[in-house]
């Protein structure tokens, strides 16, 4: 048994090393492609990567990037917290109360299939152009993936566990929060991961279409002035931010997955 575990661990290390190596090769190919495109098309088509690095250092050192990142993180955080809390709460209700879910399902699907950009003029009229309106745009973008994944997770909770809890006289609230929600956690976390990625996109869209601020405002200003090195410096920060958020939520998924396995094994 120990030999099998050792072989599995060794194989996993080799696989992780191979994946990392391929990722490094792809990154180098991408960098080489940027240099080649710059040589062929000039700075307007693709800025020199050296210029992007220099502009990034300048924007971080003078506080421009840090200020924009702080403004965007405020909108992302508020929008994500609002969409997560409302999406999970309503998802538990729709998944737990089947009749309520059937009644509201057409309306949820209709709202979810409507492009979020269609609501931006209405949001501007109702909430203005500043932080409150941007948070609402982000909430509207991230709410439905979280709601739909939570609803599906609750509705498809382990029937044997639910029936066992009912047989022992568990109240509905206990059934929800002690049985159905823990069993639905993988689906809920998947929705949160999707919602978090959408929050970053929604924030940039809101900052571009409303009062320009944050990283989206920096993108707009650089694009309008054809400062492509500055533009790509902001894009790289956005990519890093989205990657970091996704990695954190994937780590949470793995930890909770191990906890659920340990719980099921009785350890």
Short mmCIF file of C-alpha atoms in Angstrom, two decimals:
data_model
loop_
_atom_site.label_atom_id
_atom_site.label_comp_id
_atom_site.label_asym_id
_atom_site.label_seq_id
_atom_site.Cartn_x
_atom_site.Cartn_y
_atom_site.Cartn_z
CA UNK A 1 0.00 0.00 0.00
CA UNK A 2 2.82 2.39 0.91
CA UNK A 3 4.59 1.57 -2.36
CA UNK A 4 1.41 2.37 -4.27
CA UNK A 5 1.09 5.71 -2.47
CA UNK A 6 4.75 6.48 -3.21
CA UNK A 7 4.29 5.68 -6.90
CA UNK A 8 1.18 7.86 -7.03
CA UNK A 9 3.00 10.78 -5.38
CA UNK A 10 5.99 10.36 -7.72
CA UNK A 11 3.73 10.23 -10.76
CA UNK A 12 1.91 13.35 -9.58
CA UNK A 13 5.21 15.22 -9.14
CA UNK A 14 6.33 14.21 -12.63
CA UNK A 15 3.01 15.28 -14.08
CA UNK A 16 3.15 18.65 -12.30
CA UNK A 17 6.71 19.16 -13.52
CA UNK A 18 5.72 18.35 -17.10
CA UNK A 19 2.74 20.71 -16.96
CA UNK A 20 4.91 23.52 -15.56
CA UNK A 21 7.53 22.92 -18.24
CA UNK A 22 4.96 23.13 -21.03
CA UNK A 23 3.56 26.32 -19.49
CA UNK A 24 7.05 27.89 -19.47
CA UNK A 25 7.55 26.93 -23.12
CA UNK A 26 4.18 28.45 -24.08
CA UNK A 27 5.03 31.65 -22.18
CA UNK A 28 8.36 31.93 -24.01
CA UNK A 29 6.64 31.34 -27.36
CA UNK A 30 4.13 34.06 -26.52
CA UNK A 31 6.95 36.45 -25.63
CA UNK A 32 8.78 35.62 -28.85
CA UNK A 33 5.57 36.21 -30.79
CA UNK A 34 5.22 39.65 -29.18
CA UNK A 35 8.77 40.58 -30.22
CA UNK A 36 8.13 39.32 -33.77
CA UNK A 37 4.84 41.20 -34.07
CA UNK A 38 6.52 44.36 -32.81
CA UNK A 39 9.29 43.97 -35.39
CA UNK A 40 6.77 43.50 -38.21
CA UNK A 41 3.96 45.88 -37.24
CA UNK A 42 5.61 48.46 -35.01
CA UNK A 43 4.64 49.78 -31.59
CA UNK A 44 1.07 50.63 -32.58
CA UNK A 45 0.30 47.00 -33.41
CA UNK A 46 2.32 45.44 -30.58
CA UNK A 47 4.56 47.40 -28.22
CA UNK A 48 8.02 46.06 -27.46
CA UNK A 49 7.86 43.88 -24.31
CA UNK A 50 10.81 45.87 -22.90
CA UNK A 51 8.72 49.05 -23.19
CA UNK A 52 5.79 47.33 -21.46
CA UNK A 53 8.03 46.36 -18.54
CA UNK A 54 9.47 49.88 -18.32
CA UNK A 55 6.00 51.45 -18.38
CA UNK A 56 4.78 48.97 -15.74
CA UNK A 57 7.64 49.94 -13.43
CA UNK A 58 6.86 53.63 -13.97
CA UNK A 59 3.13 53.20 -13.28
CA UNK A 60 3.77 51.22 -10.09
CA UNK A 61 6.46 53.61 -8.86
CA UNK A 62 4.37 56.77 -9.32
CA UNK A 63 1.28 55.17 -7.73
CA UNK A 64 -0.89 55.25 -10.85
CA UNK A 65 -1.31 51.48 -11.08
CA UNK A 66 -1.77 51.04 -7.33
CA UNK A 67 -4.50 53.68 -7.24
CA UNK A 68 -6.32 52.12 -10.20
CA UNK A 69 -5.97 48.63 -8.73
CA UNK A 70 -7.38 49.80 -5.40
CA UNK A 71 -10.41 51.38 -7.08
CA UNK A 72 -11.08 48.27 -9.16
CA UNK A 73 -10.61 45.91 -6.20
CA UNK A 74 -13.18 47.91 -4.24
CA UNK A 75 -15.78 47.42 -6.98
CA UNK A 76 -14.83 43.75 -7.50
CA UNK A 77 -14.98 42.97 -3.77
CA UNK A 78 -18.31 44.70 -3.14
CA UNK A 79 -19.88 43.24 -6.28
CA UNK A 80 -18.63 39.74 -5.50
CA UNK A 81 -19.78 39.83 -1.87
CA UNK A 82 -23.21 41.10 -2.91
CA UNK A 83 -23.63 38.57 -5.73
CA UNK A 84 -22.31 35.68 -3.61
CA UNK A 85 -24.56 36.40 -0.63
CA UNK A 86 -27.72 36.95 -2.67
CA UNK A 87 -26.96 34.18 -5.17
CA UNK A 88 -26.31 31.54 -2.51
CA UNK A 89 -29.28 32.59 -0.36
CA UNK A 90 -31.76 32.57 -3.24
CA UNK A 91 -30.18 29.44 -4.72
CA UNK A 92 -30.76 27.58 -1.45
CA UNK A 93 -34.39 28.68 -1.49
CA UNK A 94 -34.99 27.78 -5.14
CA UNK A 95 -33.21 24.44 -4.82
CA UNK A 96 -34.81 23.54 -1.51
CA UNK A 97 -38.37 24.56 -2.33
CA UNK A 98 -39.08 22.77 -5.60
CA UNK A 99 -42.39 24.55 -6.26
CA UNK A 100 -40.76 27.96 -5.78
CA UNK A 101 -37.96 26.89 -8.09
CA UNK A 102 -40.39 25.82 -10.80
CA UNK A 103 -42.32 29.11 -10.51
CA UNK A 104 -39.25 31.34 -10.77
CA UNK A 105 -37.16 29.24 -13.18
CA UNK A 106 -38.51 30.90 -16.39
CA UNK A 107 -37.83 34.37 -14.98
CA UNK A 108 -34.31 33.42 -13.89
CA UNK A 109 -33.57 31.97 -17.34
CA UNK A 110 -34.99 35.05 -19.05
CA UNK A 111 -32.84 37.42 -16.98
CA UNK A 112 -29.77 35.23 -17.33
CA UNK A 113 -30.08 35.07 -21.13
CA UNK A 114 -30.37 38.86 -21.44
CA UNK A 115 -26.98 40.52 -22.13
CA UNK A 116 -25.81 42.42 -19.08
CA UNK A 117 -24.93 45.43 -21.24
CA UNK A 118 -28.65 45.89 -21.94
CA UNK A 119 -29.16 46.89 -18.30
CA UNK A 120 -26.34 49.45 -18.14
CA UNK A 121 -28.41 52.47 -19.32
CA UNK A 122 -31.10 51.59 -16.78
CA UNK A 123 -28.50 51.18 -14.02
CA UNK A 124 -27.04 54.59 -14.88
CA UNK A 125 -30.50 56.18 -14.61
CA UNK A 126 -31.20 54.50 -11.27
CA UNK A 127 -27.78 54.62 -9.58
CA UNK A 128 -25.71 57.23 -11.41
CA UNK A 129 -22.20 56.85 -12.79
CA UNK A 130 -20.05 56.13 -9.79
CA UNK A 131 -19.18 53.30 -7.40
CA UNK A 132 -22.74 52.28 -6.54
CA UNK A 133 -23.67 51.84 -10.20
CA UNK A 134 -20.48 49.91 -10.96
CA UNK A 135 -21.14 47.54 -8.06
CA UNK A 136 -24.65 46.90 -9.41
CA UNK A 137 -23.22 46.13 -12.87
CA UNK A 138 -20.79 43.63 -11.34
CA UNK A 139 -23.54 42.10 -9.19
CA UNK A 140 -25.79 41.70 -12.24
CA UNK A 141 -23.00 39.94 -14.15
CA UNK A 142 -21.93 37.52 -11.40
CA UNK A 143 -25.24 36.86 -9.65
CA UNK A 144 -26.78 34.36 -12.08
CA UNK A 145 -23.89 31.86 -12.36
CA UNK A 146 -23.77 31.68 -8.56
CA UNK A 147 -27.56 31.38 -8.29
CA UNK A 148 -27.85 28.68 -10.96
CA UNK A 149 -24.97 26.57 -9.60
CA UNK A 150 -26.26 26.84 -6.04
CA UNK A 151 -29.79 25.92 -7.09
CA UNK A 152 -28.53 22.87 -9.00
CA UNK A 153 -26.32 21.78 -6.12
CA UNK A 154 -29.11 22.01 -3.55
CA UNK A 155 -31.70 20.38 -5.82
CA UNK A 156 -29.35 17.46 -6.55
CA UNK A 157 -28.18 16.94 -2.97
CA UNK A 158 -27.63 13.33 -1.90
CA UNK A 159 -31.13 11.91 -1.53
CA UNK A 160 -30.03 9.22 0.93
CA UNK A 161 -28.54 11.80 3.31
CA UNK A 162 -31.66 13.95 3.04
CA UNK A 163 -33.99 11.03 3.75
CA UNK A 164 -31.85 9.88 6.66
CA UNK A 165 -31.92 13.37 8.20
CA UNK A 166 -35.68 13.50 7.77
CA UNK A 167 -36.03 10.07 9.38
CA UNK A 168 -34.18 11.39 12.43
CA UNK A 169 -36.59 14.32 12.63
CA UNK A 170 -34.34 17.08 11.30
CA UNK A 171 -36.11 20.40 10.88
CA UNK A 172 -36.13 22.07 7.46
CA UNK A 173 -33.57 24.70 8.48
CA UNK A 174 -31.26 22.00 9.86
CA UNK A 175 -31.80 19.96 6.71
CA UNK A 176 -30.77 22.92 4.57
CA UNK A 177 -27.68 24.11 6.42
CA UNK A 178 -26.37 20.82 7.87
CA UNK A 179 -27.11 18.38 5.04
CA UNK A 180 -28.01 19.96 1.70
CA UNK A 181 -25.65 22.95 1.71
CA UNK A 182 -22.52 20.92 2.69
CA UNK A 183 -23.36 18.34 0.01
CA UNK A 184 -23.84 21.14 -2.55
CA UNK A 185 -20.56 22.90 -1.70
CA UNK A 186 -18.65 21.75 -4.82
CA UNK A 187 -21.38 23.15 -7.06
CA UNK A 188 -21.59 26.35 -5.00
CA UNK A 189 -17.83 26.88 -5.14
CA UNK A 190 -17.84 26.27 -8.89
CA UNK A 191 -20.44 29.01 -9.23
CA UNK A 192 -18.37 31.31 -7.03
CA UNK A 193 -15.29 30.70 -9.17
CA UNK A 194 -17.19 31.51 -12.35
CA UNK A 195 -18.79 34.54 -10.69
CA UNK A 196 -15.44 35.84 -9.45
CA UNK A 197 -13.97 35.71 -12.96
CA UNK A 198 -17.02 37.51 -14.32
CA UNK A 199 -16.66 40.16 -11.58
CA UNK A 200 -13.32 41.23 -13.03
CA UNK A 201 -14.78 41.50 -16.53
CA UNK A 202 -17.87 43.33 -15.24
CA UNK A 203 -15.72 45.80 -13.32
CA UNK A 204 -13.70 46.74 -16.40
CA UNK A 205 -16.88 47.12 -18.47
CA UNK A 206 -18.43 49.33 -15.80
CA UNK A 207 -15.29 51.46 -15.53
CA UNK A 208 -15.19 51.88 -19.30
CA UNK A 209 -18.86 52.80 -19.74
CA UNK A 210 -19.44 54.92 -16.63
CA UNK A 211 -17.23 57.43 -14.82
CA UNK A 212 -13.81 56.23 -15.92
CA UNK A 213 -11.73 55.10 -12.96
CA UNK A 214 -9.74 52.12 -11.80
CA UNK A 215 -7.95 49.81 -14.21
CA UNK A 216 -10.72 50.19 -16.78
CA UNK A 217 -10.22 53.96 -16.73
CA UNK A 218 -6.48 53.48 -17.25
CA UNK A 219 -7.23 51.20 -20.20
CA UNK A 220 -9.54 53.78 -21.76
CA UNK A 221 -7.06 56.64 -21.30
CA UNK A 222 -4.16 54.64 -22.73
CA UNK A 223 -6.22 53.39 -25.67
CA UNK A 224 -7.51 56.86 -26.54
CA UNK A 225 -3.92 58.18 -26.62
CA UNK A 226 -2.55 55.12 -28.47
CA UNK A 227 -0.14 54.48 -25.57
CA UNK A 228 -0.01 50.77 -26.25
CA UNK A 229 2.84 50.03 -23.84
CA UNK A 230 0.76 51.57 -21.05
CA UNK A 231 -2.33 49.73 -22.31
CA UNK A 232 -0.64 46.33 -22.19
CA UNK A 233 0.82 47.07 -18.76
CA UNK A 234 -2.74 47.41 -17.43
CA UNK A 235 -3.91 44.31 -19.34
CA UNK A 236 -1.16 42.26 -17.67
CA UNK A 237 -2.31 43.41 -14.22
CA UNK A 238 -5.89 42.44 -15.08
CA UNK A 239 -4.74 39.01 -16.26
CA UNK A 240 -2.72 38.50 -13.08
CA UNK A 241 -5.64 39.62 -10.93
CA UNK A 242 -8.08 37.24 -12.60
CA UNK A 243 -5.58 34.37 -12.37
CA UNK A 244 -4.99 35.03 -8.66
CA UNK A 245 -8.70 35.13 -7.84
CA UNK A 246 -9.35 31.91 -9.76
CA UNK A 247 -6.38 30.16 -8.11
CA UNK A 248 -7.58 31.13 -4.63
CA UNK A 249 -11.07 29.77 -5.28
CA UNK A 250 -9.68 26.55 -6.80
CA UNK A 251 -7.57 26.10 -3.67
CA UNK A 252 -10.71 26.53 -1.57
CA UNK A 253 -12.48 23.95 -3.75
CA UNK A 254 -9.71 21.41 -3.20
CA UNK A 255 -9.57 21.98 0.55
CA UNK A 256 -13.32 21.63 0.94
CA UNK A 257 -13.28 18.58 -1.32
CA UNK A 258 -10.73 16.89 0.97
CA UNK A 259 -12.80 17.87 4.01
CA UNK A 260 -15.92 16.31 2.49
CA UNK A 261 -14.05 13.08 1.70
CA UNK A 262 -12.71 12.91 5.26
CA UNK A 263 -16.20 13.54 6.61
CA UNK A 264 -17.66 10.79 4.44
CA UNK A 265 -14.96 8.34 5.61
CA UNK A 266 -15.74 9.19 9.22
CA UNK A 267 -12.29 10.57 10.01
#
